[in-house]
Coordinates of N, CA and C in Angstrom, one line a residue:
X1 N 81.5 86.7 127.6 CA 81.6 85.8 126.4 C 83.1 85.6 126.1
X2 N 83.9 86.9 125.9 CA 85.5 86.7 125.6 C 86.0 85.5 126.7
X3 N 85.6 85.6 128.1 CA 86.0 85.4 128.9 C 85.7 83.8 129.1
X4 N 84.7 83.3 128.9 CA 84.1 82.5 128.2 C 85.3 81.4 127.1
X5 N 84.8 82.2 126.3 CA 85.9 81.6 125.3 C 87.3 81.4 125.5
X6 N 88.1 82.0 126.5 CA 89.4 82.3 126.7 C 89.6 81.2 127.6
X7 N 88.7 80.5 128.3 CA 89.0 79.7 129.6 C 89.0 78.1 128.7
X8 N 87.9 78.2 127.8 CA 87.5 76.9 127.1 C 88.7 76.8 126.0
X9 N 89.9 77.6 125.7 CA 90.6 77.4 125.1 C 92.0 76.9 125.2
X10 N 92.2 77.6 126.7 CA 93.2 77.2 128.2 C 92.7 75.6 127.7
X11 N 91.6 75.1 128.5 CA 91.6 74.1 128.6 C 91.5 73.0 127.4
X12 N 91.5 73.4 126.5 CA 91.9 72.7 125.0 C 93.1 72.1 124.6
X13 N 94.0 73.1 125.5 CA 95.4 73.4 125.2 C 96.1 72.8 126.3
X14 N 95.4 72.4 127.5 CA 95.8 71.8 128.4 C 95.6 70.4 128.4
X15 N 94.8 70.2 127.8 CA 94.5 68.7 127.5 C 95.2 68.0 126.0
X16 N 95.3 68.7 125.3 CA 96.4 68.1 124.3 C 97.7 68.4 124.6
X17 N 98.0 69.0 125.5 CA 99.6 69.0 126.1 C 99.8 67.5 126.8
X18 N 98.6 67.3 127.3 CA 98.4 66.3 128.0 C 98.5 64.9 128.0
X19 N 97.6 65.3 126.6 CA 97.7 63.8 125.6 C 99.0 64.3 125.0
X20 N 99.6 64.8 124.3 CA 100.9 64.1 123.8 C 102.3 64.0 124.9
X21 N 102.1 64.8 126.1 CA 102.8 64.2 127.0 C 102.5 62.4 127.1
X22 N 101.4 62.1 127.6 CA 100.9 60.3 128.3 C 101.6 59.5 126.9
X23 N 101.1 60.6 125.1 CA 102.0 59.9 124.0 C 103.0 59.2 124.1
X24 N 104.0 60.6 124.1 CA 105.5 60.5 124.6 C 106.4 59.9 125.5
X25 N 105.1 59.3 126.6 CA 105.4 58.5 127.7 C 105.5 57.0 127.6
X26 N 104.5 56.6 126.2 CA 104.0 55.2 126.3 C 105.1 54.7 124.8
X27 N 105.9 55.8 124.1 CA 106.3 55.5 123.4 C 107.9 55.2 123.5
X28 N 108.6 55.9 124.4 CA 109.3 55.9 125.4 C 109.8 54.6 126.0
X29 N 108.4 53.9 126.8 CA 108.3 52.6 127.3 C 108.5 51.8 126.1
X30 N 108.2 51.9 125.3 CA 107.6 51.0 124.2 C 108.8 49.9 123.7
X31 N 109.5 48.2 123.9 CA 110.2 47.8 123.4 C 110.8 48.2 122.4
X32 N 112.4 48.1 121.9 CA 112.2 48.9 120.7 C 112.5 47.3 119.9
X33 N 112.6 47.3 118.6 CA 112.4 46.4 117.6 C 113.3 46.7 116.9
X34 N 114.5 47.3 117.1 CA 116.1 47.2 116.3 C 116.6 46.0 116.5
X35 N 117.4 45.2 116.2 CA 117.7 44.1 115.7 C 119.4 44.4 115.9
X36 N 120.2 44.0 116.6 CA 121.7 43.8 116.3 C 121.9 42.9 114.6
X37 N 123.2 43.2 114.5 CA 123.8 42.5 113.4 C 123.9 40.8 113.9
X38 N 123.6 40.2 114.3 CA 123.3 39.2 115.2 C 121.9 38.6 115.1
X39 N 120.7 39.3 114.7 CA 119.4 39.3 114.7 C 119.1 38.9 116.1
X40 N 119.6 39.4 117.0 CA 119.2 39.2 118.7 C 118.9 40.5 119.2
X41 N 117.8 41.4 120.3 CA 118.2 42.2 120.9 C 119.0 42.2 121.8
X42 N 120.0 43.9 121.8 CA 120.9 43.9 122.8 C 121.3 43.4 124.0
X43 N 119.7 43.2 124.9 CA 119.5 43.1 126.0 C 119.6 41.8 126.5
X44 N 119.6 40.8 125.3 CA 119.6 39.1 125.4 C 121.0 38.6 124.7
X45 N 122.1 39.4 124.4 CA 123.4 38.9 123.5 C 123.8 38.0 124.7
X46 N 124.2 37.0 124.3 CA 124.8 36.0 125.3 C 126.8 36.4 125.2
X47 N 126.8 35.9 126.6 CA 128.2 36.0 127.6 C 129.1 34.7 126.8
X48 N 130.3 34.8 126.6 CA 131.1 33.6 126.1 C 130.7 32.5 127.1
X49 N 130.7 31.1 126.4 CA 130.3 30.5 127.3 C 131.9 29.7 128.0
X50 N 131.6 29.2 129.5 CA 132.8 29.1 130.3 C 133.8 28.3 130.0
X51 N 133.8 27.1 129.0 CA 134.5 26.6 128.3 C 134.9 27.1 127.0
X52 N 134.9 28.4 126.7 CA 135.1 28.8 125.6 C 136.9 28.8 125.3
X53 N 137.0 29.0 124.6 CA 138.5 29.2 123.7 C 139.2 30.2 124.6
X54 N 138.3 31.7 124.4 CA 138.7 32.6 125.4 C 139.1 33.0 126.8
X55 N 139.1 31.8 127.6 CA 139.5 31.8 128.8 C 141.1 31.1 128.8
X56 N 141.7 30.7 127.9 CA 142.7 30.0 127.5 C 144.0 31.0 126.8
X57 N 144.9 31.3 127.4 CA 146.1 32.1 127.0 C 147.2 31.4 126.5
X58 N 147.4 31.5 125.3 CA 148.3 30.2 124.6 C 149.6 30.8 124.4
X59 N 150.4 30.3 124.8 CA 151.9 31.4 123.8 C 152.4 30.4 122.7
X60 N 152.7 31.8 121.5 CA 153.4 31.1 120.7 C 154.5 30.3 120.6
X61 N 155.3 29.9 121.7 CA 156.6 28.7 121.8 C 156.2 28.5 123.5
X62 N 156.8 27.0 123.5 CA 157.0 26.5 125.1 C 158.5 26.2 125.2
X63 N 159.6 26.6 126.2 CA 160.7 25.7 126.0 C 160.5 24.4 126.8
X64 N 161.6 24.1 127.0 CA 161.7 22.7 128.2 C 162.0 23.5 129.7
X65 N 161.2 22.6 130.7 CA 161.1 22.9 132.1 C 161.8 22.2 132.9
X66 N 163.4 22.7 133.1 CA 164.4 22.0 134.1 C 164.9 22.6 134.6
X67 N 165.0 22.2 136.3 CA 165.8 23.2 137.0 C 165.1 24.4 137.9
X68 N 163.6 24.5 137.6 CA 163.2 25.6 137.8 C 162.5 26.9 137.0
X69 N 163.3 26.5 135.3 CA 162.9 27.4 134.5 C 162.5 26.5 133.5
X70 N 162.2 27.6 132.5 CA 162.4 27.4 130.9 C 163.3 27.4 129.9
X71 N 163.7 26.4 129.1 CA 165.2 26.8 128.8 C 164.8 26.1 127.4
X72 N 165.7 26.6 126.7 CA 165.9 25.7 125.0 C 166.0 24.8 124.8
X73 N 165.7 24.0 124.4 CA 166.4 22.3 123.8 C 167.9 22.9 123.4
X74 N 168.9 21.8 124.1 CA 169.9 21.5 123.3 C 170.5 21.8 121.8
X75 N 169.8 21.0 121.2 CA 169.4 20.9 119.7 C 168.6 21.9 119.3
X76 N 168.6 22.9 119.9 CA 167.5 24.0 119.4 C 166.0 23.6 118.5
X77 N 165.4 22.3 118.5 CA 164.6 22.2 117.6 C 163.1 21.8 118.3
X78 N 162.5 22.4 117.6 CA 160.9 22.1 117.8 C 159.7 21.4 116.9
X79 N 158.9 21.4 118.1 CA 157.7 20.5 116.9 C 156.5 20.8 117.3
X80 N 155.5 21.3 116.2 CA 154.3 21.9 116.8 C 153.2 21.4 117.4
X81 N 152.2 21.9 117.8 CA 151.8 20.8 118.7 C 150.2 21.3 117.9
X82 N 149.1 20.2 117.5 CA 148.6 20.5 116.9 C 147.2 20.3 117.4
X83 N 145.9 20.9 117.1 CA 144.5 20.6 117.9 C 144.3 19.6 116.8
X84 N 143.9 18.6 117.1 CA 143.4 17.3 116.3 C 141.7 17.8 115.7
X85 N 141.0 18.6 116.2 CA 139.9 18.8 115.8 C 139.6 20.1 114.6
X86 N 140.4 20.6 114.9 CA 140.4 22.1 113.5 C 142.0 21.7 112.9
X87 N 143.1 21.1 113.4 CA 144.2 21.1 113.0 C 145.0 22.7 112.8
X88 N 144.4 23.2 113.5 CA 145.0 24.6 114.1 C 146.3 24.2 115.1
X89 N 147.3 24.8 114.5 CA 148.7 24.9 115.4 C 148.7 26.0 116.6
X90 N 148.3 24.9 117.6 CA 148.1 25.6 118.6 C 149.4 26.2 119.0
X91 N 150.4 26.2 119.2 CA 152.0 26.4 119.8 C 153.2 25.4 119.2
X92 N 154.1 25.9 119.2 CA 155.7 25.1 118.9 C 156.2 24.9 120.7
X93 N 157.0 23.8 120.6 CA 157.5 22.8 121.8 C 158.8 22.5 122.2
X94 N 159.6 23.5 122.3 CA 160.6 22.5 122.1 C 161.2 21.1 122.2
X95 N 161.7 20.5 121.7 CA 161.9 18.9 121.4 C 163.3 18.6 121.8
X96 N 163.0 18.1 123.2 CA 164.4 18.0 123.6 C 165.0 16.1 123.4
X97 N 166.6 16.9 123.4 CA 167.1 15.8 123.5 C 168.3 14.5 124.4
X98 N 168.9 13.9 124.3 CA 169.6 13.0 125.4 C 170.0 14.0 126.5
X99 N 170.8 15.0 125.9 CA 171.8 15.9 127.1 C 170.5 16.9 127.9
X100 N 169.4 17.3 127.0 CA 168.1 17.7 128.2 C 167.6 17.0 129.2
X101 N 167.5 15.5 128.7 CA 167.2 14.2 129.5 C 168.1 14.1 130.8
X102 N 169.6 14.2 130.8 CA 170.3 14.4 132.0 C 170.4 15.3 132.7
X103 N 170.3 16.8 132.0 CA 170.1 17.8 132.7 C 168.7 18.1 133.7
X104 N 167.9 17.4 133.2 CA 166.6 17.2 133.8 C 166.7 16.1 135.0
X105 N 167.3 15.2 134.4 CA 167.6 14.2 135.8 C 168.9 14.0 136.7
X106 N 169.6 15.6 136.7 CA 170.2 15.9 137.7 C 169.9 16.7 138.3
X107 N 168.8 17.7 137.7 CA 168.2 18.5 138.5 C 167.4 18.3 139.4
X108 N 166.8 16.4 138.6 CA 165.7 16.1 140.1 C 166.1 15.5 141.3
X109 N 167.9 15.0 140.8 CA 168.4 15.0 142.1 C 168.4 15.4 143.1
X110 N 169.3 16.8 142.6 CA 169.8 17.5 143.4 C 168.2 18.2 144.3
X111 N 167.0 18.2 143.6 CA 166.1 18.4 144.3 C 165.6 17.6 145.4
X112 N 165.8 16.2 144.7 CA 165.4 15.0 146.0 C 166.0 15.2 147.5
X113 N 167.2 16.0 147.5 CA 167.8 15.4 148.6 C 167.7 16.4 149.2
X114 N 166.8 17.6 149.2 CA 165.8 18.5 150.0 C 164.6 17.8 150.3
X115 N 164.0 17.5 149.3 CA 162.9 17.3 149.2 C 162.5 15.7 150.0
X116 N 163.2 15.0 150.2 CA 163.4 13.8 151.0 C 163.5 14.2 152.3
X117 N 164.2 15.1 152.7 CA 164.3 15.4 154.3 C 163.8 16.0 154.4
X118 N 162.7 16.8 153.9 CA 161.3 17.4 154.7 C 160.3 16.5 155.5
X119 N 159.4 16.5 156.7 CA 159.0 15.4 157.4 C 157.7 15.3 156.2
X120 N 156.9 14.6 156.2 CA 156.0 14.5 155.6 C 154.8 15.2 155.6
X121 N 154.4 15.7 156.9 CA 153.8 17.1 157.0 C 153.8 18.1 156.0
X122 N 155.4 18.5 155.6 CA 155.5 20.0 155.0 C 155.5 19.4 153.4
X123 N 156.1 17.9 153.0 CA 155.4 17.5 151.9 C 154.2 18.3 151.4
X124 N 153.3 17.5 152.1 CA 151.7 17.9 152.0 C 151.4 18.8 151.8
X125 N 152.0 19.9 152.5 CA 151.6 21.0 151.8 C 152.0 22.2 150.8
X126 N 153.0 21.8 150.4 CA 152.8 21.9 148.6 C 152.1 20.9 148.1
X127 N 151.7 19.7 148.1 CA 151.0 19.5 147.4 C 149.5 19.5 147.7
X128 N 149.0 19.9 148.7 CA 147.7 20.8 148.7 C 147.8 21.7 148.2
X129 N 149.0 22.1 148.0 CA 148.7 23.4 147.3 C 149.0 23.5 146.1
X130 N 149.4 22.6 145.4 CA 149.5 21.9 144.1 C 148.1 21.5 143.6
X131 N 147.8 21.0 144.1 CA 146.2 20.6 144.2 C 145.4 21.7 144.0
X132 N 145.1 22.9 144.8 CA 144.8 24.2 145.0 C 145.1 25.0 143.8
X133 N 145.7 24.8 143.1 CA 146.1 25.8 141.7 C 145.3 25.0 141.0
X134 N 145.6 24.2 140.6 CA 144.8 23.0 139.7 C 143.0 23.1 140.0
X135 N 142.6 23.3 140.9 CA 141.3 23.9 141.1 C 140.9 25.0 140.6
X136 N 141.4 26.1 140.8 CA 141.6 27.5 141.0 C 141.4 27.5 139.3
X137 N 142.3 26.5 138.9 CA 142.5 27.2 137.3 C 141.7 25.8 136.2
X138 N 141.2 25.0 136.6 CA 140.1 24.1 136.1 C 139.9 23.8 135.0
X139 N 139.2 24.9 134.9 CA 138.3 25.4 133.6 C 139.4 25.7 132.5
X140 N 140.0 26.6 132.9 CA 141.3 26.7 131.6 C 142.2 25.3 131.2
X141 N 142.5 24.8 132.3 CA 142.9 23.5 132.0 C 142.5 22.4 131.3
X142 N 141.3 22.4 131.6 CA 140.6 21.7 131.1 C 140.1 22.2 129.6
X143 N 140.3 23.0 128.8 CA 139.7 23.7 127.8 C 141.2 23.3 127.0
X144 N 142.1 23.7 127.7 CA 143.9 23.5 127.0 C 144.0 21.7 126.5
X145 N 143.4 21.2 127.7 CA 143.0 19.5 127.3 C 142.6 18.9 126.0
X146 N 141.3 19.5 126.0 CA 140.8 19.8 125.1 C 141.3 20.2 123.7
X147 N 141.6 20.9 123.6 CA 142.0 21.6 122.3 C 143.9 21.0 122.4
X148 N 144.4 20.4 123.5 CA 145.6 19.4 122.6 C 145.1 18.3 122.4
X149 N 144.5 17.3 123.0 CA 144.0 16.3 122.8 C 142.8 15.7 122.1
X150 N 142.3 16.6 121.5 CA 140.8 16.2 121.1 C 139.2 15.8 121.9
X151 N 140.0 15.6 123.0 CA 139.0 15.0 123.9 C 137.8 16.0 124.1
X152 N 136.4 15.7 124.1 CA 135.6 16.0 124.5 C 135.1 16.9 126.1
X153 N 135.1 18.2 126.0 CA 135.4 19.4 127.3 C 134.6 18.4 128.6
X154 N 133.5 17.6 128.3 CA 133.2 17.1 129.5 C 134.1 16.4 130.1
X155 N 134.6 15.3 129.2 CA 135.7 14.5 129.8 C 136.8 14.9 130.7
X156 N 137.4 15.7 129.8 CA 138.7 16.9 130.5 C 137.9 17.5 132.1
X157 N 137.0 18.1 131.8 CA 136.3 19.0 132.7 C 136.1 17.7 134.1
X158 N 135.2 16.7 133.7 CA 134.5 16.1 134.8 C 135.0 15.0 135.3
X159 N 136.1 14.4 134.7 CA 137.3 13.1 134.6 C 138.8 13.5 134.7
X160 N 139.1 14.2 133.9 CA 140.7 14.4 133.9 C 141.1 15.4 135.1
X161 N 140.3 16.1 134.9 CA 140.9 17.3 136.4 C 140.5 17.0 137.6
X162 N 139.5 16.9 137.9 CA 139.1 16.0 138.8 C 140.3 15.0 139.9
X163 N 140.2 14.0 138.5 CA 141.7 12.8 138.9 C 143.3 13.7 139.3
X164 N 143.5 14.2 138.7 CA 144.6 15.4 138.8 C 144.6 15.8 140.0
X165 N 143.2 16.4 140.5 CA 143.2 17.1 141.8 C 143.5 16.3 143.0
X166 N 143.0 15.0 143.0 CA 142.8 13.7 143.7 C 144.3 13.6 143.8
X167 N 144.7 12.9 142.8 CA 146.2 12.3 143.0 C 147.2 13.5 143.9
X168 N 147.1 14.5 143.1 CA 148.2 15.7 144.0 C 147.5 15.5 145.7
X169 N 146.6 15.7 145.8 CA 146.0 15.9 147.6 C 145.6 14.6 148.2
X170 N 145.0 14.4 148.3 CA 144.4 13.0 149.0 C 145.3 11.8 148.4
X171 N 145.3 11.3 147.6 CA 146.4 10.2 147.4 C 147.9 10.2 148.1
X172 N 148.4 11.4 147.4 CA 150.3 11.4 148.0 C 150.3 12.1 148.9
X173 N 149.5 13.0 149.5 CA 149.6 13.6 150.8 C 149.0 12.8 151.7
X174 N 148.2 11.8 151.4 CA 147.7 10.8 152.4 C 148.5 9.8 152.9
X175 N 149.6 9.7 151.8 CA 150.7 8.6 152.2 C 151.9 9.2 153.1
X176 N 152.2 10.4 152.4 CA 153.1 11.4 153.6 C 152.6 11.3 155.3
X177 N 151.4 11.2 155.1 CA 150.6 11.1 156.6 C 150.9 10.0 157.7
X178 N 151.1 8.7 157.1 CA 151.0 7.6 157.5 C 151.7 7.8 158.4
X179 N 152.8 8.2 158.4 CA 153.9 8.0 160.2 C 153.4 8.7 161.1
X180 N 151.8 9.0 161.3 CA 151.8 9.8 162.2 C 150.7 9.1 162.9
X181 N 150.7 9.5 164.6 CA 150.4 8.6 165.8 C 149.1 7.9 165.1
X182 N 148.1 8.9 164.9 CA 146.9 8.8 164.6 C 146.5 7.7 163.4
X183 N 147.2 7.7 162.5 CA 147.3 6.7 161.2 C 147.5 5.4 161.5
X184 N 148.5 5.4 162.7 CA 149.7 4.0 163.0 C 148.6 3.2 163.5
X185 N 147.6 4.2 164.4 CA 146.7 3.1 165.1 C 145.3 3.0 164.4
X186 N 145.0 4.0 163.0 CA 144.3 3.2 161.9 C 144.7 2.2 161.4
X187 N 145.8 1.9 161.5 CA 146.7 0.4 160.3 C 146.3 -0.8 161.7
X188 N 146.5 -0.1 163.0 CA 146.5 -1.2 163.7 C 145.4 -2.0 164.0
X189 N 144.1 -1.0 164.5 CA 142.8 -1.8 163.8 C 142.4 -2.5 162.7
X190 N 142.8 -1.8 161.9 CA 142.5 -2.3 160.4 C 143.3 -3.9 160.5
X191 N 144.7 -3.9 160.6 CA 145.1 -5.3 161.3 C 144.8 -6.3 161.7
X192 N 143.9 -6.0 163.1 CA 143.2 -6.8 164.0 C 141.7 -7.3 163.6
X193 N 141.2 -6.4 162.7 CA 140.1 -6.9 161.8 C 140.3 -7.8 161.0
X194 N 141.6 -7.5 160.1 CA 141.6 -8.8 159.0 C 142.1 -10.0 159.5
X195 N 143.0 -9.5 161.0 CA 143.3 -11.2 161.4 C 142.2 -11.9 162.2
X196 N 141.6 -11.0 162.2 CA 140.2 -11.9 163.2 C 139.2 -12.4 162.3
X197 N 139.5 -11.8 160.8 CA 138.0 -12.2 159.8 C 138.4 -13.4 159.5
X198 N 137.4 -14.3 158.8 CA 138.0 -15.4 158.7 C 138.1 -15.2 157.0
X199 N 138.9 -16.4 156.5 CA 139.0 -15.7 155.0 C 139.4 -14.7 154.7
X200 N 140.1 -13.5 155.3 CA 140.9 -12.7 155.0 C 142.0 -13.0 154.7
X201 N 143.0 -12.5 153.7 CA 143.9 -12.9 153.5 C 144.9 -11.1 153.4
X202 N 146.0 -10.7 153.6 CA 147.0 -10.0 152.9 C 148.1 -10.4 152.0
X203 N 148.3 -9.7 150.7 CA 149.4 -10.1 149.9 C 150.3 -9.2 150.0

């Protein structure tokens, strides 16, 4: 009878171990229903979105870009440059004047006359690769657009960079191209078509 009783109590005790283990299991699983300060759960907070503000590194002053570098206006003076949409001062500029103007346009000289005697090949590529940064960095560019100009992020994003990319690679590297065998005898067909069409004209 003890014996009895001792087995049927084992098993009492095995079975509510049982059940509050499967408890402990389902409670565990159980979504929880805390709330961020956000009223979102944690697991759904959304990621900055790609156009945001935050992909964009602003510094507090820009000088003038001649020569290679950055250098001061002349005149030491600046003027801020402003987002038209919050009217937040986004950076100071420096504001150059007549004697920056010549210093700048003897620096492009003295560059031209490298920059002229390269064959047109090696043109091209800096500016493929001019082109290539401008890709690369898009999105920020496009956001800096944005926020100096007012312009709406699609515009910037799906028009202005875009055209940017175009003009640096395919436009002026396509014209660097022209002296070469393969081009000479695209212009020459192209030639022989318009003089054979009727009503064609060149101006």
């Amino acid at each position: 009878m003890t014996t009895d009783k001792t087995t049927a109590d084992k098993t009492t005790a095995d079975k509510t171990a049982a059940d509050k283990a499967t408890a402990d299991k389902a409670t565990a699983n159980k979504p929880t229903s805390d709330k961020t300060t956000a009223g979102r759960s944690p697991a759904f907070a959304y990621a900055p979105a790609p156009e945001s503000r935050a992909v964009v590194d602003i510094a507090p002053s820009y000088g003038l870009f001649i020569d290679g570098e950055f250098t001061e206006a002349a005149g030491g003076k600046v003027f801020k440059t402003v987002s038209p949409s919050t009217e937040e001062v986004l950076s100071e500029v420096a504001e150059g004047t007549e004697e920056d103007v010549d210093r700048a346009v003897k620096a492009a000289r003295r560059a031209f006359e490298k920059w002229s005697a390269l064959p047109g090949s090696e043109r091209a590529k800096y500016l493929f690769r001019i082109a290539r940064i401008i890709q690369e960095r898009s999105r920020e560019l496009a956001v800096l657009e944005t926020l100096d100009n007012g312009k709406p992020i699609r515009e910037t994003r799906d028009a202005d960079l875009p055209w940017s990319r175009r003009t640096s690679s395919t436009t002026r590297a396509g014209r660097t191209s022209w002296s070469t065998p393969a081009s000479a005898r695209t212009r020459g067909r192209w030639a022989s078509r318009a003089r054979s069409s009727p009503g064609t004209s060149r101006s």
